[in-house]
Tab-separated table of C-alpha atoms in Angstrom:
chain	number	residue	atom	x	y	z
A	1437	UNK	CA	340.830	147.030	81.515
A	1438	UNK	CA	341.139	147.916	85.230
A	1439	UNK	CA	340.043	151.584	84.359
A	1440	UNK	CA	337.319	150.356	82.513
A	1441	UNK	CA	336.066	147.924	85.302
A	1442	UNK	CA	336.500	150.723	87.842
A	1443	UNK	CA	334.270	153.081	85.794
A	1444	UNK	CA	331.482	150.568	85.310
A	1445	UNK	CA	331.418	149.668	89.005
A	1446	UNK	CA	331.285	153.277	90.097
A	1447	UNK	CA	328.482	153.994	87.697
A	1448	UNK	CA	326.624	150.852	88.685
A	1449	UNK	CA	326.753	151.909	92.176
A	1450	UNK	CA	325.687	155.431	91.247
A	1451	UNK	CA	322.654	154.689	89.266
A	1452	UNK	CA	321.420	151.047	89.429
A	1453	UNK	CA	321.209	151.022	93.546
A	1454	UNK	CA	318.730	153.609	93.850
A	1455	UNK	CA	315.986	152.087	91.876
A	1456	UNK	CA	315.301	149.069	94.241
A	1457	UNK	CA	311.902	150.104	95.565
A	1458	UNK	CA	310.667	147.719	98.351
A	1459	UNK	CA	307.018	146.696	97.862
A	1460	UNK	CA	306.735	143.877	100.155
A	1461	UNK	CA	304.292	144.337	102.878
A	1462	UNK	CA	302.248	146.701	100.802
A	1463	UNK	CA	300.432	143.641	99.072
A	1464	UNK	CA	297.499	141.542	99.587
A	1465	UNK	CA	296.261	138.750	97.436
A	1466	UNK	CA	293.342	139.277	95.233
A	1467	UNK	CA	290.442	136.890	95.808
A	1468	UNK	CA	288.545	138.326	92.705
A	1469	UNK	CA	290.560	136.322	90.283
A	1470	UNK	CA	290.849	132.628	91.593
A	1471	UNK	CA	292.753	131.392	88.367
A	1472	UNK	CA	295.433	133.803	88.598
A	1473	UNK	CA	298.052	134.830	91.321
A	1474	UNK	CA	297.465	138.346	90.676
A	1475	UNK	CA	298.247	140.890	93.359
A	1476	UNK	CA	297.003	144.413	94.067
A	1477	UNK	CA	297.981	146.999	96.280
A	1478	UNK	CA	295.523	147.497	99.056
A	1479	UNK	CA	292.977	150.159	98.520
A	1480	UNK	CA	294.426	152.263	101.300
A	1481	UNK	CA	295.971	155.681	100.581
A	1482	UNK	CA	298.402	155.052	103.223
A	1483	UNK	CA	300.015	152.261	101.233
A	1484	UNK	CA	299.924	153.089	97.696
A	1485	UNK	CA	300.591	156.786	97.753
A	1486	UNK	CA	303.949	156.442	99.432
A	1487	UNK	CA	304.788	153.793	96.848
A	1488	UNK	CA	303.878	156.020	93.789
A	1489	UNK	CA	305.705	158.938	95.470
A	1490	UNK	CA	308.815	156.887	96.255
A	1491	UNK	CA	309.209	155.942	92.717
A	1492	UNK	CA	308.412	159.480	91.436
A	1493	UNK	CA	311.225	160.599	93.754
A	1494	UNK	CA	313.433	158.126	92.390
A	1495	UNK	CA	312.609	159.134	88.861
A	1496	UNK	CA	313.028	162.577	89.494
A	1497	UNK	CA	316.734	162.289	91.097
A	1498	UNK	CA	317.733	159.780	88.614
A	1499	UNK	CA	316.930	162.348	86.067
A	1500	UNK	CA	318.978	164.890	87.822
A	1501	UNK	CA	322.028	162.354	87.792
A	1502	UNK	CA	321.435	161.801	84.110
A	1503	UNK	CA	321.507	165.509	83.563
A	1504	UNK	CA	324.736	165.857	85.416
A	1505	UNK	CA	326.475	163.108	83.509
A	1506	UNK	CA	325.228	164.529	80.166
A	1507	UNK	CA	326.564	167.810	80.929
A	1508	UNK	CA	329.877	166.491	81.828
A	1509	UNK	CA	330.066	164.175	78.697
A	1510	UNK	CA	329.015	167.135	76.694
A	1511	UNK	CA	331.939	169.157	77.860
A	1512	UNK	CA	334.507	166.406	77.152
A	1513	UNK	CA	333.056	165.514	73.769
A	1514	UNK	CA	332.516	168.802	72.435
A	1515	UNK	CA	328.691	168.056	72.192
A	1516	UNK	CA	329.436	164.712	70.122
A	1517	UNK	CA	328.985	162.178	72.755
A	1518	UNK	CA	325.505	162.215	74.347
A	1519	UNK	CA	323.268	161.490	71.612
A	1520	UNK	CA	322.804	157.924	72.914
A	1521	UNK	CA	322.690	159.048	76.592
A	1522	UNK	CA	319.793	161.601	75.888
A	1523	UNK	CA	317.815	159.014	73.851
A	1524	UNK	CA	318.159	156.488	76.830
A	1525	UNK	CA	317.168	159.329	79.316
A	1526	UNK	CA	314.182	159.759	77.140
A	1527	UNK	CA	313.183	156.306	77.324
A	1528	UNK	CA	313.860	156.249	81.173
A	1529	UNK	CA	311.344	158.959	81.574
A	1530	UNK	CA	308.754	157.482	79.345
A	1531	UNK	CA	308.644	154.223	81.494
A	1532	UNK	CA	308.497	156.632	84.629
A	1533	UNK	CA	305.543	158.926	83.455
A	1534	UNK	CA	302.626	156.265	83.899
A	1535	UNK	CA	303.542	155.527	87.638
A	1536	UNK	CA	301.267	158.011	89.180
A	1537	UNK	CA	298.340	156.410	87.464
A	1538	UNK	CA	299.342	152.881	88.345
A	1539	UNK	CA	297.356	150.792	90.448
A	1540	UNK	CA	298.550	147.356	90.806
A	1541	UNK	CA	301.821	145.864	91.752
A	1542	UNK	CA	302.288	144.149	88.539
A	1543	UNK	CA	302.033	147.651	86.758
A	1544	UNK	CA	304.527	149.544	89.087
A	1545	UNK	CA	306.896	146.423	89.078
A	1546	UNK	CA	307.189	146.352	85.159
A	1547	UNK	CA	307.617	150.311	85.144
A	1548	UNK	CA	310.246	149.981	87.872
A	1549	UNK	CA	312.058	147.094	85.958
A	1550	UNK	CA	312.024	149.144	82.877
A	1551	UNK	CA	313.543	152.100	84.782
A	1552	UNK	CA	316.104	149.917	86.096
A	1553	UNK	CA	316.952	148.637	82.751
A	1554	UNK	CA	317.426	151.879	81.129
A	1555	UNK	CA	319.770	152.890	84.106
A	1556	UNK	CA	321.884	150.147	83.188
A	1557	UNK	CA	321.977	151.173	79.505
A	1558	UNK	CA	322.666	154.559	80.480
A	1559	UNK	CA	325.571	153.309	82.965
A	1560	UNK	CA	327.032	151.364	79.752
A	1561	UNK	CA	326.823	154.127	77.484
A	1562	UNK	CA	328.363	156.489	79.940
A	1563	UNK	CA	331.247	154.029	80.586
A	1564	UNK	CA	331.686	153.818	76.582
A	1565	UNK	CA	331.921	157.765	76.265
A	1566	UNK	CA	334.095	158.215	79.459
A	1567	UNK	CA	336.664	155.760	77.920
A	1568	UNK	CA	336.477	157.160	74.391
A	1569	UNK	CA	336.825	160.819	75.593
A	1570	UNK	CA	339.209	159.862	78.494
A	1571	UNK	CA	336.942	161.047	81.012
A	1572	UNK	CA	337.647	161.514	84.767
A	1573	UNK	CA	335.357	160.082	86.993
A	1574	UNK	CA	335.968	162.524	89.927
A	1575	UNK	CA	334.969	165.420	87.448
A	1576	UNK	CA	331.944	163.512	86.452
A	1577	UNK	CA	330.735	162.892	89.978
A	1578	UNK	CA	331.078	166.425	90.899
A	1579	UNK	CA	328.890	167.442	87.871
A	1580	UNK	CA	326.429	164.797	88.995
A	1581	UNK	CA	326.399	165.819	92.406
A	1582	UNK	CA	325.926	169.595	91.305
A	1583	UNK	CA	322.920	168.593	89.340
A	1584	UNK	CA	321.477	166.497	92.267
A	1585	UNK	CA	321.947	168.935	94.920
A	1586	UNK	CA	319.015	171.309	94.140
A	1587	UNK	CA	316.882	168.343	94.144
A	1588	UNK	CA	317.977	166.916	97.408
A	1589	UNK	CA	317.963	170.020	99.127
A	1590	UNK	CA	314.253	170.628	98.248
A	1591	UNK	CA	313.214	167.180	99.023
A	1592	UNK	CA	309.467	166.542	98.772
A	1593	UNK	CA	307.957	163.315	97.617
A	1594	UNK	CA	304.557	164.855	96.837
A	1595	UNK	CA	306.411	167.437	94.714
A	1596	UNK	CA	308.065	164.926	92.393
A	1597	UNK	CA	304.958	162.816	92.330
A	1598	UNK	CA	303.399	165.982	90.813
A	1599	UNK	CA	306.357	166.403	88.799
A	1600	UNK	CA	306.150	163.200	87.195
A	1601	UNK	CA	302.422	163.395	86.722
A	1602	UNK	CA	302.736	166.839	85.063
A	1603	UNK	CA	301.591	167.373	81.295
A	1604	UNK	CA	304.065	170.251	81.082
A	1605	UNK	CA	307.098	167.621	82.105
A	1606	UNK	CA	305.740	164.972	79.654
A	1607	UNK	CA	305.531	167.692	76.825
A	1608	UNK	CA	308.856	169.226	77.307
A	1609	UNK	CA	310.487	165.566	77.111
A	1610	UNK	CA	308.265	164.547	74.078
A	1611	UNK	CA	308.926	167.843	72.379
A	1612	UNK	CA	312.731	167.645	72.959
A	1613	UNK	CA	312.749	164.143	71.533
A	1614	UNK	CA	310.932	165.151	68.373
A	1615	UNK	CA	313.322	168.276	67.676
A	1616	UNK	CA	316.161	165.920	68.169
A	1617	UNK	CA	314.731	163.437	65.546
A	1618	UNK	CA	313.937	166.325	63.329
A	1619	UNK	CA	317.687	167.756	63.555
A	1620	UNK	CA	318.883	164.379	62.672
A	1621	UNK	CA	316.764	163.876	59.617
A	1622	UNK	CA	317.760	167.396	58.604
A	1623	UNK	CA	321.400	166.652	58.896
A	1624	UNK	CA	320.928	163.319	56.961
A	1625	UNK	CA	318.924	165.260	54.368
A	1626	UNK	CA	321.607	167.805	53.901
A	1627	UNK	CA	324.082	165.008	52.747
A	1628	UNK	CA	321.760	164.060	49.989
A	1629	UNK	CA	320.180	160.974	51.707
A	1630	UNK	CA	316.465	160.049	51.150
A	1631	UNK	CA	314.978	160.148	54.554
A	1632	UNK	CA	311.460	159.126	53.820
A	1633	UNK	CA	311.402	156.183	55.732
A	1634	UNK	CA	312.965	157.141	58.994
A	1635	UNK	CA	310.838	160.386	58.804
A	1636	UNK	CA	307.845	158.259	58.658
A	1637	UNK	CA	308.929	156.404	61.774
A	1638	UNK	CA	309.464	159.798	63.358
A	1639	UNK	CA	305.806	160.822	62.654
A	1640	UNK	CA	304.636	157.380	64.225
A	1641	UNK	CA	306.444	158.175	67.219
A	1642	UNK	CA	305.073	161.518	67.529
A	1643	UNK	CA	301.581	160.008	67.032
A	1644	UNK	CA	302.163	157.327	69.793
A	1645	UNK	CA	303.261	159.873	72.106
A	1646	UNK	CA	300.053	162.004	71.673
A	1647	UNK	CA	298.272	158.717	72.321
A	1648	UNK	CA	300.263	158.163	75.442
A	1649	UNK	CA	299.419	161.509	76.712
A	1650	UNK	CA	295.828	161.226	76.094
A	1651	UNK	CA	295.676	157.784	77.835
A	1652	UNK	CA	297.484	159.349	80.828
A	1653	UNK	CA	294.871	162.339	81.026
A	1654	UNK	CA	292.082	159.944	80.665
A	1655	UNK	CA	293.477	157.300	83.220
A	1656	UNK	CA	293.253	154.475	80.636
A	1657	UNK	CA	295.548	152.223	82.608
A	1658	UNK	CA	294.742	149.306	80.356
A	1659	UNK	CA	296.482	150.671	77.269
A	1660	UNK	CA	299.708	152.285	78.611
A	1661	UNK	CA	301.746	149.377	78.603
A	1662	UNK	CA	300.770	148.640	75.006
A	1663	UNK	CA	301.585	152.195	73.837
A	1664	UNK	CA	304.718	152.202	75.618
A	1665	UNK	CA	305.867	149.041	73.990
A	1666	UNK	CA	304.820	150.447	70.833
A	1667	UNK	CA	307.161	153.453	71.526
A	1668	UNK	CA	310.008	151.295	72.121
A	1669	UNK	CA	309.844	149.353	68.926
A	1670	UNK	CA	309.473	152.598	66.937
A	1671	UNK	CA	312.346	154.383	68.713
A	1672	UNK	CA	314.594	151.446	68.110
A	1673	UNK	CA	313.596	151.067	64.562
A	1674	UNK	CA	314.182	154.786	63.917
A	1675	UNK	CA	317.577	154.790	65.812
A	1676	UNK	CA	318.555	151.538	63.913
A	1677	UNK	CA	317.681	152.996	60.525
A	1678	UNK	CA	319.506	156.389	61.243
A	1679	UNK	CA	322.473	154.323	62.460
A	1680	UNK	CA	322.563	152.250	59.232
A	1681	UNK	CA	322.185	155.823	57.207
A	1682	UNK	CA	325.212	157.174	59.059
A	1683	UNK	CA	327.529	154.164	58.536
A	1684	UNK	CA	326.484	154.379	54.854
A	1685	UNK	CA	327.312	158.001	54.500
A	1686	UNK	CA	330.826	157.430	56.187
A	1687	UNK	CA	331.654	154.600	53.984
A	1688	UNK	CA	330.779	156.679	50.771
A	1689	UNK	CA	332.742	159.506	52.455
A	1690	UNK	CA	335.808	157.266	52.764
A	1691	UNK	CA	335.289	155.973	49.197
A	1692	UNK	CA	335.282	159.406	47.965
A	1693	UNK	CA	338.581	160.326	49.781
A	1694	UNK	CA	340.145	157.342	48.057
A	1695	UNK	CA	338.883	157.904	44.611
A	1696	UNK	CA	341.861	158.543	42.264
């Protein structure tokens, strides 16, 4: 129990603490909507640009940390312990992608809170895999630092803001997600399972990601949150369905082993 608590504490410090982005002092109350208490970032590039860039930098460094953890868990698990981590990293980056196009504190705060939430999920999943595969926190930290070092040595908020807004970055993440889902479906299909339903969910996810890309390119700020919410629901449905399929498959295999 002490070891588990130590791992969780260390991971929380490693991931969660970097995500508190100060926005106080960069705000002014909007007078255009008297019936609400909505706030907007001042229309001053000296205010809004640093805020976006800082979150972009946080997103880039957090991705590097996650890459380091995934590399380590891959090593100690023989490649079997990182499915959940990769899914959470994908969700984290999906939440971060719209930030360069955001203009209000409400939008940026929502994105930041989702990034924080995904970091906590990543922390919890890492802790589970570390305990399951008897991982060493010092070794994992070394892997994380090795992945983070090139990012910190080439520090540039402007560069990372561009990275976050890059269509190539988003396409790579989306394509990797689609490839992982396809591989999962192919594996289930090889075991004789009917994957029609999860395959349809996967197709819907791909369509939503295409819509997200279009909204980002066209600066359609109003639809980004809706699309991200839809993606979250579809991905959860896909993952839950796959988990049920796998549990049923394991049950069938155990039943076959005990057949006289």
